[in-house]
mmCIF file with all atom_site columns, C-alpha atoms in Angstrom:
data_model
loop_
_atom_site.group_PDB
_atom_site.id
_atom_site.type_symbol
_atom_site.label_atom_id
_atom_site.label_alt_id
_atom_site.label_comp_id
_atom_site.label_asym_id
_atom_site.label_entity_id
_atom_site.label_seq_id
_atom_site.pdbx_PDB_ins_code
_atom_site.Cartn_x
_atom_site.Cartn_y
_atom_site.Cartn_z
_atom_site.occupancy
_atom_site.B_iso_or_equiv
_atom_site.pdbx_formal_charge
_atom_site.auth_seq_id
_atom_site.auth_comp_id
_atom_site.auth_asym_id
_atom_site.auth_atom_id
_atom_site.pdbx_PDB_model_num
ATOM 1  C CA . MET A 1 1  ? -38.414 69.042 153.946 1.00 44.00 ? 88  MET A CA 1
ATOM 2  C CA . THR A 1 2  ? -38.842 67.007 157.007 1.00 50.00 ? 89  THR A CA 1
ATOM 3  C CA . VAL A 1 3  ? -42.017 66.934 158.743 1.00 55.00 ? 90  VAL A CA 1
ATOM 4  C CA . GLY A 1 4  ? -41.573 64.009 161.153 1.00 65.00 ? 91  GLY A CA 1
ATOM 5  C CA . ALA A 1 5  ? -44.169 61.725 159.651 1.00 70.00 ? 92  ALA A CA 1
ATOM 6  C CA . PRO A 1 6  ? -44.958 60.496 156.167 1.00 72.00 ? 93  PRO A CA 1
ATOM 7  C CA . THR A 1 7  ? -46.678 62.599 153.856 1.00 70.00 ? 94  THR A CA 1
ATOM 8  C CA . GLU A 1 8  ? -48.216 61.966 150.352 1.00 74.00 ? 95  GLU A CA 1
ATOM 9  C CA . ILE A 1 9  ? -46.624 64.132 147.740 1.00 74.00 ? 96  ILE A CA 1
ATOM 10 C CA . ALA A 1 10 ? -48.277 62.263 144.662 1.00 76.00 ? 97  ALA A CA 1
ATOM 11 C CA . ASP A 1 11 ? -50.997 60.213 143.812 1.00 80.00 ? 98  ASP A CA 1
ATOM 12 C CA . ARG A 1 12 ? -49.524 59.073 140.496 1.00 81.00 ? 99  ARG A CA 1
ATOM 13 C CA . TYR A 1 13 ? -46.297 57.687 139.150 1.00 81.00 ? 100 TYR A CA 1
ATOM 14 C CA . LEU A 1 14 ? -45.518 58.585 135.626 1.00 78.00 ? 101 LEU A CA 1
ATOM 15 C CA . GLN A 1 15 ? -42.896 56.683 133.974 1.00 83.00 ? 102 GLN A CA 1
ATOM 16 C CA . VAL A 1 16 ? -41.171 58.935 131.131 1.00 83.00 ? 103 VAL A CA 1
ATOM 17 C CA . ARG A 1 17 ? -39.760 56.948 128.388 1.00 83.00 ? 104 ARG A CA 1
ATOM 18 C CA . ALA A 1 18 ? -36.346 57.829 127.311 1.00 84.00 ? 105 ALA A CA 1
ATOM 19 C CA . GLY A 1 19 ? -35.989 61.120 125.401 1.00 83.00 ? 106 GLY A CA 1
ATOM 20 C CA . GLY A 1 20 ? -39.665 62.041 126.400 1.00 87.00 ? 107 GLY A CA 1
ATOM 21 C CA . ASP A 1 21 ? -38.522 64.184 129.212 1.00 91.00 ? 108 ASP A CA 1
ATOM 22 C CA . ILE A 1 22 ? -39.042 67.395 127.313 1.00 94.00 ? 109 ILE A CA 1
ATOM 23 C CA . ALA A 1 23 ? -42.469 66.497 126.060 1.00 94.00 ? 110 ALA A CA 1
ATOM 24 C CA . ALA A 1 24 ? -43.441 65.673 129.685 1.00 93.00 ? 111 ALA A CA 1
ATOM 25 C CA . LEU A 1 25 ? -42.258 68.784 131.127 1.00 94.00 ? 112 LEU A CA 1
ATOM 26 C CA . THR A 1 26 ? -43.803 70.778 128.083 1.00 96.00 ? 113 THR A CA 1
ATOM 27 C CA . GLY A 1 27 ? -47.184 68.999 128.888 1.00 95.00 ? 114 GLY A CA 1
ATOM 28 C CA . ILE A 1 28 ? -46.874 69.874 132.507 1.00 94.00 ? 115 ILE A CA 1
ATOM 29 C CA . ALA A 1 29 ? -46.164 73.428 131.652 1.00 96.00 ? 116 ALA A CA 1
ATOM 30 C CA . LYS A 1 30 ? -49.135 73.583 129.130 1.00 97.00 ? 117 LYS A CA 1
ATOM 31 C CA . HIS A 1 31 ? -51.402 72.320 132.035 1.00 95.00 ? 118 HIS A CA 1
ATOM 32 C CA . VAL A 1 32 ? -49.966 74.974 134.689 1.00 95.00 ? 119 VAL A CA 1
ATOM 33 C CA . LEU A 1 33 ? -50.566 77.796 131.967 1.00 96.00 ? 120 LEU A CA 1
ATOM 34 C CA . ALA A 1 34 ? -53.954 76.678 131.478 1.00 96.00 ? 121 ALA A CA 1
ATOM 35 C CA . LEU A 1 35 ? -54.906 76.610 135.395 1.00 94.00 ? 122 LEU A CA 1
ATOM 36 C CA . GLU A 1 36 ? -53.264 80.047 135.544 1.00 94.00 ? 123 GLU A CA 1
ATOM 37 C CA . ARG A 1 37 ? -55.623 81.371 132.816 1.00 95.00 ? 124 ARG A CA 1
ATOM 38 C CA . SER A 1 38 ? -58.725 79.863 134.118 1.00 96.00 ? 125 SER A CA 1
ATOM 39 C CA . ARG A 1 39 ? -58.433 80.357 137.762 1.00 94.00 ? 126 ARG A CA 1
ATOM 40 C CA . GLY A 1 40 ? -55.503 82.575 138.361 1.00 91.00 ? 127 GLY A CA 1
ATOM 41 C CA . GLY A 1 41 ? -53.354 82.278 141.513 1.00 91.00 ? 128 GLY A CA 1
ATOM 42 C CA . VAL A 1 42 ? -50.864 79.683 140.082 1.00 92.00 ? 129 VAL A CA 1
ATOM 43 C CA . LEU A 1 43 ? -47.867 81.651 139.228 1.00 93.00 ? 130 LEU A CA 1
ATOM 44 C CA . ASP A 1 44 ? -46.006 84.030 141.184 1.00 94.00 ? 131 ASP A CA 1
ATOM 45 C CA . HIS A 1 45 ? -45.946 86.896 138.770 1.00 92.00 ? 132 HIS A CA 1
ATOM 46 C CA . ASP A 1 46 ? -43.968 89.226 140.896 1.00 94.00 ? 133 ASP A CA 1
ATOM 47 C CA . PHE A 1 47 ? -41.082 86.692 140.926 1.00 94.00 ? 134 PHE A CA 1
ATOM 48 C CA . LEU A 1 48 ? -41.518 85.770 137.182 1.00 94.00 ? 135 LEU A CA 1
ATOM 49 C CA . ASN A 1 49 ? -41.389 89.620 136.171 1.00 93.00 ? 136 ASN A CA 1
ATOM 50 C CA . ARG A 1 50 ? -38.254 90.047 138.154 1.00 95.00 ? 137 ARG A CA 1
ATOM 51 C CA . HIS A 1 51 ? -36.381 86.844 137.433 1.00 96.00 ? 138 HIS A CA 1
ATOM 52 C CA . ALA A 1 52 ? -37.594 85.233 134.043 1.00 95.00 ? 139 ALA A CA 1
ATOM 53 C CA . HIS A 1 53 ? -36.363 86.746 130.838 1.00 96.00 ? 140 HIS A CA 1
ATOM 54 C CA . GLY A 1 54 ? -38.065 85.647 127.780 1.00 96.00 ? 141 GLY A CA 1
ATOM 55 C CA . LEU A 1 55 ? -40.915 84.317 129.582 1.00 95.00 ? 142 LEU A CA 1
ATOM 56 C CA . GLN A 1 56 ? -43.710 85.502 127.025 1.00 95.00 ? 143 GLN A CA 1
ATOM 57 C CA . ASP A 1 57 ? -41.599 83.873 124.106 1.00 97.00 ? 144 ASP A CA 1
ATOM 58 C CA . TRP A 1 58 ? -41.353 80.485 125.994 1.00 97.00 ? 145 TRP A CA 1
ATOM 59 C CA . MET A 1 59 ? -44.955 80.744 126.844 1.00 97.00 ? 146 MET A CA 1
ATOM 60 C CA . ASP A 1 60 ? -45.890 81.243 123.329 1.00 98.00 ? 147 ASP A CA 1
ATOM 61 C CA . TRP A 1 61 ? -43.962 78.360 122.462 1.00 98.00 ? 148 TRP A CA 1
ATOM 62 C CA . VAL A 1 62 ? -45.619 76.062 125.031 1.00 98.00 ? 149 VAL A CA 1
ATOM 63 C CA . ASP A 1 63 ? -49.201 77.276 123.839 1.00 97.00 ? 150 ASP A CA 1
ATOM 64 C CA . SER A 1 64 ? -47.865 76.452 120.211 1.00 97.00 ? 151 SER A CA 1
ATOM 65 C CA . THR A 1 65 ? -47.129 72.921 121.092 1.00 97.00 ? 152 THR A CA 1
ATOM 66 C CA . ASP A 1 66 ? -49.807 70.227 119.983 1.00 96.00 ? 153 ASP A CA 1
ATOM 67 C CA . TRP A 1 67 ? -51.147 67.635 122.798 1.00 95.00 ? 154 TRP A CA 1
ATOM 68 C CA . THR A 1 68 ? -51.301 64.927 120.222 1.00 94.00 ? 155 THR A CA 1
ATOM 69 C CA . GLU A 1 69 ? -47.432 65.248 119.518 1.00 93.00 ? 156 GLU A CA 1
ATOM 70 C CA . LEU A 1 70 ? -46.751 65.482 123.214 1.00 92.00 ? 157 LEU A CA 1
ATOM 71 C CA . GLU A 1 71 ? -48.591 62.410 124.064 1.00 88.00 ? 158 GLU A CA 1
ATOM 72 C CA . GLN A 1 72 ? -46.802 60.237 121.636 1.00 84.00 ? 159 GLN A CA 1
#
């Protein structure tokens, strides 16, 4: 989106190693789910209920992943 002036969109640059993209995305998902559970308002539940099939299975899989494995 153009706003007519520079905007800061991130304060960190993370270099993902080749083959590490799934681990990186899973880690991001774990963090987002943890935020949703701790404070709410992170996920659009109406949208997800209408359009995301198998969401609970995916969330269970994300929850079952181990941070130690993702960080390698």
